[in-house]
mmCIF file of C-alpha atoms in Angstrom:
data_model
loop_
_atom_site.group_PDB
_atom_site.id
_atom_site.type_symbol
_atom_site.label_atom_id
_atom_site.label_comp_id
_atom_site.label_asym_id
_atom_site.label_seq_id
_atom_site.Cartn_x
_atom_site.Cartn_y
_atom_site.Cartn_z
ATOM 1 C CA UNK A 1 -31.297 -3.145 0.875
ATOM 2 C CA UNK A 2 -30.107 -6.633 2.215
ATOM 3 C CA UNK A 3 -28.944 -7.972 4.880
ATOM 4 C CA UNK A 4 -25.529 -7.440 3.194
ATOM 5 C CA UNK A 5 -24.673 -4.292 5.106
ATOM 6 C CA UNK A 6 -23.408 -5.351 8.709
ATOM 7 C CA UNK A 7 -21.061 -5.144 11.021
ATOM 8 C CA UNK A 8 -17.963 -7.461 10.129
ATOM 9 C CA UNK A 9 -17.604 -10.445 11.610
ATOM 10 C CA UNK A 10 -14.944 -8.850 14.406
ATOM 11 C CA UNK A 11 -13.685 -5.826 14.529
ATOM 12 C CA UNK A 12 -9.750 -5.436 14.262
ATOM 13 C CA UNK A 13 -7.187 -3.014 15.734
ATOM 14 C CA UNK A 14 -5.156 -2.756 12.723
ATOM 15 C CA UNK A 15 -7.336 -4.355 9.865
ATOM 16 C CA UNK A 16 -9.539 -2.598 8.491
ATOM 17 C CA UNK A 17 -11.566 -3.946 5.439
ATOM 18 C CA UNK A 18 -12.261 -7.465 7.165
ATOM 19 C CA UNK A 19 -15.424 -9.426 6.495
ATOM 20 C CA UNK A 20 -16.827 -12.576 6.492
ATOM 21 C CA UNK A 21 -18.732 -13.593 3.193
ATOM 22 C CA UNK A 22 -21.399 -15.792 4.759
ATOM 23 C CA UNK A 23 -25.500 -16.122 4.741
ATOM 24 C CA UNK A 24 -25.612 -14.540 1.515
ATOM 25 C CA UNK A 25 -29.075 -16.362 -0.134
ATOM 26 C CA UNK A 26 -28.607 -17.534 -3.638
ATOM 27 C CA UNK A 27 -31.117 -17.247 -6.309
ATOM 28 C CA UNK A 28 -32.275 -20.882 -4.780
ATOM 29 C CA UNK A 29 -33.396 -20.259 -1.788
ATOM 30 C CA UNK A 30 -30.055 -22.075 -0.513
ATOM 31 C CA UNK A 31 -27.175 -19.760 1.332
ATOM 32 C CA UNK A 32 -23.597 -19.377 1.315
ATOM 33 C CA UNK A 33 -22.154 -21.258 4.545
ATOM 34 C CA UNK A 34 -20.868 -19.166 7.627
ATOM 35 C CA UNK A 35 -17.253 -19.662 8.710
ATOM 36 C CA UNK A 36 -15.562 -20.926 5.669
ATOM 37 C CA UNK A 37 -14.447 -17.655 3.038
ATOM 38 C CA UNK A 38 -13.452 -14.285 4.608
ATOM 39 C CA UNK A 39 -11.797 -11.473 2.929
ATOM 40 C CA UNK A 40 -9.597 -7.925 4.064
ATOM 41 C CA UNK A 41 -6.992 -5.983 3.371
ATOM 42 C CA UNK A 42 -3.538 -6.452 4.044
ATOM 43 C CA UNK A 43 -1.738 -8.391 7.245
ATOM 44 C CA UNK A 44 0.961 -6.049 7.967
ATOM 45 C CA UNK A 45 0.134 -4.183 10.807
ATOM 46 C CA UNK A 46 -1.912 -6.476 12.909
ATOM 47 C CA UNK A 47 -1.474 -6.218 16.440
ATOM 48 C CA UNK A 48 -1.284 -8.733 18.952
ATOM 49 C CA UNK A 49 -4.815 -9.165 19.412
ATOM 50 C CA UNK A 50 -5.565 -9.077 15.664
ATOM 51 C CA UNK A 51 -3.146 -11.890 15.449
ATOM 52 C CA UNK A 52 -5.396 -13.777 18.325
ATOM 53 C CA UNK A 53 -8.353 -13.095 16.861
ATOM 54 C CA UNK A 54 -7.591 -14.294 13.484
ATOM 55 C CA UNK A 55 -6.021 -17.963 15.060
ATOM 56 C CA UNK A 56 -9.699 -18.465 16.294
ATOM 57 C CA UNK A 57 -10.687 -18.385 12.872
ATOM 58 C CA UNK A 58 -8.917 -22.074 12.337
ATOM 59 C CA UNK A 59 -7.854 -20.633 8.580
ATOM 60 C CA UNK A 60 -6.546 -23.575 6.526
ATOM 61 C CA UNK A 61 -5.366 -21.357 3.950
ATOM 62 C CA UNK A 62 -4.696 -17.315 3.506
ATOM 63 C CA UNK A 63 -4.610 -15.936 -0.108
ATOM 64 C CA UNK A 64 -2.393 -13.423 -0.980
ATOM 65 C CA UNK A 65 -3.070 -11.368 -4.221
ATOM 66 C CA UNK A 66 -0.983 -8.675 -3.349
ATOM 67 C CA UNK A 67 2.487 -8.326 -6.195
ATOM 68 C CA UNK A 68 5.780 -9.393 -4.942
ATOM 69 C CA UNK A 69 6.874 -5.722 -4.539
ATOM 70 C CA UNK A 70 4.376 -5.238 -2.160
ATOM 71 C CA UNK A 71 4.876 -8.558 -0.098
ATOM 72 C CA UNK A 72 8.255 -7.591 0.231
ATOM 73 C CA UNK A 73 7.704 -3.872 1.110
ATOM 74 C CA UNK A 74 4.785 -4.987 3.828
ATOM 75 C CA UNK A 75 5.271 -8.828 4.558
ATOM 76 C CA UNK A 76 2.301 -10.081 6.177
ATOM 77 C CA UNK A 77 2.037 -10.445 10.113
ATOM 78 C CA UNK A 78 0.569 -13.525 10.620
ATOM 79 C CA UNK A 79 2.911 -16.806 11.389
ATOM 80 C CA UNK A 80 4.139 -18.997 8.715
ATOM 81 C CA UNK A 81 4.761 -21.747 11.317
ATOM 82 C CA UNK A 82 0.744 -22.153 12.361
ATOM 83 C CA UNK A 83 -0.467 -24.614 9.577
ATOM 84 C CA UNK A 84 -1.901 -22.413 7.789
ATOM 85 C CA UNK A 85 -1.089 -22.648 4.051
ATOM 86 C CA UNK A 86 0.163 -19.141 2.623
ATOM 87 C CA UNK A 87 -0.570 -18.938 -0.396
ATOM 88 C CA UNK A 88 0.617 -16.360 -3.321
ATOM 89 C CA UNK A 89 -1.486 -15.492 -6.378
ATOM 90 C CA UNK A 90 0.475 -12.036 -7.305
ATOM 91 C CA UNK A 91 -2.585 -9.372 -9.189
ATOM 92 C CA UNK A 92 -0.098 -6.325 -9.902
ATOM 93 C CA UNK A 93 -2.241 -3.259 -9.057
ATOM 94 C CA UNK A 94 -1.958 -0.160 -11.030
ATOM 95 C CA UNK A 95 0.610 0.393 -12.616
ATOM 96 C CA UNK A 96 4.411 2.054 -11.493
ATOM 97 C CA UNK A 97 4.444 4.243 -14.356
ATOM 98 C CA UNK A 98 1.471 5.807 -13.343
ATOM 99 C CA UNK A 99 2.716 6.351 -9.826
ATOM 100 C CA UNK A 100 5.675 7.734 -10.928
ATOM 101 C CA UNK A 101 3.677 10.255 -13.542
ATOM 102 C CA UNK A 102 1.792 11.234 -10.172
ATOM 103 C CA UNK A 103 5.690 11.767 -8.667
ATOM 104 C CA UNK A 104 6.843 13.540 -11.867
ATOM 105 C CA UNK A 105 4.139 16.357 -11.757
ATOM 106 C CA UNK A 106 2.047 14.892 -14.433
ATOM 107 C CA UNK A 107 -0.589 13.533 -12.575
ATOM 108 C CA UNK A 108 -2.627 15.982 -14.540
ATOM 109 C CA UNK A 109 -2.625 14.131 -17.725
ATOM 110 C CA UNK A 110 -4.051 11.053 -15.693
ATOM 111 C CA UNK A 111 -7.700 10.067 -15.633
ATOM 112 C CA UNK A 112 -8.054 8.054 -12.601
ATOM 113 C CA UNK A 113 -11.647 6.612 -13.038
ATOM 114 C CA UNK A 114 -10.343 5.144 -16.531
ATOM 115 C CA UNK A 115 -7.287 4.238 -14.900
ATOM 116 C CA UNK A 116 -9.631 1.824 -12.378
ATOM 117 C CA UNK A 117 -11.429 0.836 -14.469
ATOM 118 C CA UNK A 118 -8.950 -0.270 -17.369
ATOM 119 C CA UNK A 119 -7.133 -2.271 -13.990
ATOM 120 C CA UNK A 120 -10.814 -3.969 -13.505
ATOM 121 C CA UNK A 121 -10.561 -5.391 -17.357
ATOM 122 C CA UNK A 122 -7.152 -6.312 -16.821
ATOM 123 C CA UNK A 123 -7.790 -8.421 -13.884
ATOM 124 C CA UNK A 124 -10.758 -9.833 -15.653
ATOM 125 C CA UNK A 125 -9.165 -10.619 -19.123
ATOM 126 C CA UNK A 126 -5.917 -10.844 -18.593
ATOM 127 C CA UNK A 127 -5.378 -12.639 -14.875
ATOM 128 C CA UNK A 128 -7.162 -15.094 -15.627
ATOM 129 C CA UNK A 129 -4.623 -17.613 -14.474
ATOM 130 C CA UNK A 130 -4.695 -15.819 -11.073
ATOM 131 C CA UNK A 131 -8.260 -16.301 -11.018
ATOM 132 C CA UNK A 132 -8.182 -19.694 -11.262
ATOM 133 C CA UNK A 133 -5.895 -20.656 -9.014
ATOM 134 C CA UNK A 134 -8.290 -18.935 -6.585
ATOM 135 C CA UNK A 135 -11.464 -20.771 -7.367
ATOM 136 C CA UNK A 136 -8.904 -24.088 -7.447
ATOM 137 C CA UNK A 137 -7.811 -23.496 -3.829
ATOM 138 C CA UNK A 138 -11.023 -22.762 -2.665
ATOM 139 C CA UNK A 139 -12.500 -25.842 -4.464
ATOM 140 C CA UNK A 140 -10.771 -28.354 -1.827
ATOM 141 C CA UNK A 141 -12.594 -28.372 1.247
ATOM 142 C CA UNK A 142 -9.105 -29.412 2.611
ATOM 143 C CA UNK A 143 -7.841 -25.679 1.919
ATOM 144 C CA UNK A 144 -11.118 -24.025 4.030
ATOM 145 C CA UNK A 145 -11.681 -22.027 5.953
ATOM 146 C CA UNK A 146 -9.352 -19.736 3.698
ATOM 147 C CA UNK A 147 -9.083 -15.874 3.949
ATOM 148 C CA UNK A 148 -8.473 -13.960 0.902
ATOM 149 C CA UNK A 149 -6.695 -10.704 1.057
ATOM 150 C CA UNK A 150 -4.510 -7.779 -1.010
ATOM 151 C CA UNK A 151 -3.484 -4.519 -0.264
ATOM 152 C CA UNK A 152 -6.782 -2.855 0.473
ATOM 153 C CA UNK A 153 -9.009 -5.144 0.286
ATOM 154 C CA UNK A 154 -11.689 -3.675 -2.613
ATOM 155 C CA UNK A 155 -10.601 -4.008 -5.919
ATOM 156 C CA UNK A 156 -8.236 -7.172 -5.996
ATOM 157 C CA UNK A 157 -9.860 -8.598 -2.881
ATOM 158 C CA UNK A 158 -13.272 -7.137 -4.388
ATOM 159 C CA UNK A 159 -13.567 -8.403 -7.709
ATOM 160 C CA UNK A 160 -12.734 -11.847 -6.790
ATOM 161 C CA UNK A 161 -15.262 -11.915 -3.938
ATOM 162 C CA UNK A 162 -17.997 -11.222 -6.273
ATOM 163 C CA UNK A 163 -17.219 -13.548 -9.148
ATOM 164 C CA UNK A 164 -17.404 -16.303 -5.894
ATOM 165 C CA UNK A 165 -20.500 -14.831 -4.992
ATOM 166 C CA UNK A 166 -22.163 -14.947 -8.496
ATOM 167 C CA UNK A 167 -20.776 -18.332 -9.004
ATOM 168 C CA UNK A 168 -22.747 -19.593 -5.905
ATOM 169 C CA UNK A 169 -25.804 -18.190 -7.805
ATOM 170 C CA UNK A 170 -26.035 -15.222 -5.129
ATOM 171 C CA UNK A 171 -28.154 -12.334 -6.707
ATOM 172 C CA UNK A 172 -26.102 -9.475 -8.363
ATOM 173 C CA UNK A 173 -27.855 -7.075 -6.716
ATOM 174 C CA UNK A 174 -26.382 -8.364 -3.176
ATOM 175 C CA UNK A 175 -23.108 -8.907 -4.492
ATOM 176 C CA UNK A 176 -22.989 -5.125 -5.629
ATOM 177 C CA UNK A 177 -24.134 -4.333 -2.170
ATOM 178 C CA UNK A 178 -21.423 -6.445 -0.374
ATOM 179 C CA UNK A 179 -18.721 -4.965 -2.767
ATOM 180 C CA UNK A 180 -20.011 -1.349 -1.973
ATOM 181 C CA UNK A 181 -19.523 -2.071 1.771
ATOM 182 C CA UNK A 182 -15.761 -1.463 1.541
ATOM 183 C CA UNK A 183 -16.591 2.171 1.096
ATOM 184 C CA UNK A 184 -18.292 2.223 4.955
ATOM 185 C CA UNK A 185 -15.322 0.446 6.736
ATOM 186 C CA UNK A 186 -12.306 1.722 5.142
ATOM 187 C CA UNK A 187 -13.655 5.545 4.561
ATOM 188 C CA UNK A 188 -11.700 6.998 7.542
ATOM 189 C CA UNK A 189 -8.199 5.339 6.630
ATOM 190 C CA UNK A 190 -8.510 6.299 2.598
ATOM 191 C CA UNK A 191 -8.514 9.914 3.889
ATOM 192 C CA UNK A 192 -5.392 9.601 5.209
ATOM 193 C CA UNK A 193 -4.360 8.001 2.444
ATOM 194 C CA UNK A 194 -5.304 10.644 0.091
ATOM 195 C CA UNK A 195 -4.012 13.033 2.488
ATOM 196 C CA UNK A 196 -0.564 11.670 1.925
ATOM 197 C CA UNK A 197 -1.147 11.437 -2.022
ATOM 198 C CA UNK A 198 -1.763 14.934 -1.849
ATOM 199 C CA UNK A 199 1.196 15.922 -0.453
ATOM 200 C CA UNK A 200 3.604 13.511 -2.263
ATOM 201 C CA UNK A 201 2.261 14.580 -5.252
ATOM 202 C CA UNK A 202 2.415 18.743 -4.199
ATOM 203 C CA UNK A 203 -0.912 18.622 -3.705
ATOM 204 C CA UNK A 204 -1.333 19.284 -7.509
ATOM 205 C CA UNK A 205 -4.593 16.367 -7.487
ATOM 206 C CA UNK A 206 -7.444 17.448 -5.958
ATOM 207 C CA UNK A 207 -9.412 15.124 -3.329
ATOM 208 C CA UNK A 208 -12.225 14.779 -6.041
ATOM 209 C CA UNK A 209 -9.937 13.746 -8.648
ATOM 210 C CA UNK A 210 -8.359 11.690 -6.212
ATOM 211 C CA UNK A 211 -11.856 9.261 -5.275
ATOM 212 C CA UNK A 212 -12.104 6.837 -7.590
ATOM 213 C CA UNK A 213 -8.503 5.633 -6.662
ATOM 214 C CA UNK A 214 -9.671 5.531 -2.900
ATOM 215 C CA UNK A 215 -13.193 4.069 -3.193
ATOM 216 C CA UNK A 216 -15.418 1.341 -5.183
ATOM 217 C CA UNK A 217 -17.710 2.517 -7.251
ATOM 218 C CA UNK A 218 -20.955 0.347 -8.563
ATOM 219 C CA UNK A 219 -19.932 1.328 -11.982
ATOM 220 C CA UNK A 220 -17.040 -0.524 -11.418
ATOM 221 C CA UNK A 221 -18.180 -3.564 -10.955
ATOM 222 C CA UNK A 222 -21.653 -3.090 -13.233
ATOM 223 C CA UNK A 223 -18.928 -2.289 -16.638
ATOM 224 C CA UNK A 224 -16.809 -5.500 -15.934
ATOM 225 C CA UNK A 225 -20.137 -7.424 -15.226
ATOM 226 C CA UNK A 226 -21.606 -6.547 -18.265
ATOM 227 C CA UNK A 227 -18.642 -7.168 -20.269
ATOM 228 C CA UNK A 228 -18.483 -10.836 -19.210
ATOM 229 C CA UNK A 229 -21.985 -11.235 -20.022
ATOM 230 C CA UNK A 230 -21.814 -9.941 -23.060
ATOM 231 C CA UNK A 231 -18.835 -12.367 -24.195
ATOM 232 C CA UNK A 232 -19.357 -15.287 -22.195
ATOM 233 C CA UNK A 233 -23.814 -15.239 -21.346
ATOM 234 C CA UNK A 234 -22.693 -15.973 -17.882
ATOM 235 C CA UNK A 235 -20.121 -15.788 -14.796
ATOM 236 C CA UNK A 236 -20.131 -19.274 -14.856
ATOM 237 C CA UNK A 237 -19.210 -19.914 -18.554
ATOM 238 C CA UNK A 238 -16.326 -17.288 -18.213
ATOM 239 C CA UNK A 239 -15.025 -19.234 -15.657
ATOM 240 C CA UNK A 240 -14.803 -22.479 -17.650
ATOM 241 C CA UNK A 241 -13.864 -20.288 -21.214
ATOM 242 C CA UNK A 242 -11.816 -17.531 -20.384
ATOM 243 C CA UNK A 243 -10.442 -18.512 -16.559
ATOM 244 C CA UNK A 244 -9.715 -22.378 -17.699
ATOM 245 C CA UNK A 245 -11.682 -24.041 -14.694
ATOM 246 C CA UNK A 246 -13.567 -27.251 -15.099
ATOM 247 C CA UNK A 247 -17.007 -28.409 -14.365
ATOM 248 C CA UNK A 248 -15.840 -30.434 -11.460
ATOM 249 C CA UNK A 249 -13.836 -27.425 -9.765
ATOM 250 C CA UNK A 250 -16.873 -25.468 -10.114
ATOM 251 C CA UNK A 251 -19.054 -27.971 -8.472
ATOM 252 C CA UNK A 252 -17.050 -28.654 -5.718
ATOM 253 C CA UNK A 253 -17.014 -24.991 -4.821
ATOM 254 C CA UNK A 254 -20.588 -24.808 -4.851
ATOM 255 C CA UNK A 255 -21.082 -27.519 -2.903
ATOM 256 C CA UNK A 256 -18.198 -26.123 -0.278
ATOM 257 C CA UNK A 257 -19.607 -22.830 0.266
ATOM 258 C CA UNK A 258 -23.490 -23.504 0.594
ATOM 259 C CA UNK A 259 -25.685 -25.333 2.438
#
């Protein structure tokens, strides 16, 4: 193992999937700068002090990938008045039919680790707009530090991360590892969450059946991997192919987030 798995950068009251994705050694020898990208979960529910500790950050810029539906159910916390640019990039999660099937008693006829995993090519093939403006924004120096964020912070918030990461030239191995580490700080809530899954849906899912909608899993992340390296030879030249991005955004992003 690396030196991936840490303790975040600060530890929140009411955020719980927040980490900084710094000193992460590329395939170079070089490293990904401290104090510039961080990522979590959603800013709903921060308290007072979470709201102090994230102004000490300085963030230029926090991304939101979370839908409109969910903005508007959960608006974030965190002033819109403290020069920091908010900015939207909508990734609609799973889908509503399929949380209505789980509603309608037919949660039975739903596989849940194809259902993640069919949202991880989607987000990969067909966002790729969204995933552009991402590397964009975080190609400006003027728009970092910037914290990136959705509604739990793994998948969305996950996948992102990484193709950053292997963009960078940080080894895949590492990158899995810092993915994984969502798993070890949001554990506790997601069994609440399933909890209440459970019981909306008459408890007719078991918590086994339930996992792969509460966790990541490697094989998450190793299927889409291989899939863009199989199309495009690299993470790189799917970026520029698929996601639209030019040489000079890329560039600039490198040169932003290592030293």
């Amino acid at each position: 193992m690396t030196a991936v798995i840490r303790d975040p950068v600060k530890r929140f009251d009411r955020l719980y999937n927040f980490r900084e994705i710094g000193g992460l050694k590329t395939h170079d020898g070089r490293r990904m700068k401290s104090g510039v990208l961080f990522r979590s979960d959603e800013l709903s529910q921060l308290s007072g002090k979470d709201l102090e500790k994230l102004k000490q950050l300085n963030l230029k810029s926090i991304c939101d990938l979370r839908s409109s539906g969910e903005r508007k159910s959960k608006p974030d916390r965190f002033p819109h008045n403290q020069g920091t640019n908010m900015v939207h990039v909508p990734i609609q999660d799973i889908s509503r039919i399929d949380f209505l099937k789980w509603l309608a008693g037919k949660s039975g006829s739903i596989d849940f680790n194809k259902l993640i995993k069919d949202f991880y090519r989607r987000m990969a093939f067909e966002c790729t707009a969204q995933i552009n403006q991402v590397i964009t924004l975080i190609s400006d120096e003027r728009n970092l530090p910037v914290l990136i964020h959705c509604k739990g912070g793994k998948d969305r918030t996950g996948y992102i991360s990484a193709l950053i990461q292997l963009l960078v030239g940080v080894p895949y191995q590492t990158v899995l590892e810092e993915y994984m580490l969502s798993n070890d700080l949001i554990g506790p809530r997601m069994k609440k969450i399933e909890r209440y899954i459970r019981w909306m849906t008459l408890f007719q899912i078991s918590s086994d059946r339930m996992k792969p909608l509460l966790e990541v899993r490697r094989e998450y992340l190793d299927e889409i991997y291989g899939d863009i390296l199989k199309k495009y030879g690299s993470v790189e030249e799917y970026l520029r192919v698929a996601c639209g991005l030019n040489q000079r955004c890329i560039s600039n992003l490198q040169q932003n987030l290592l030293e």
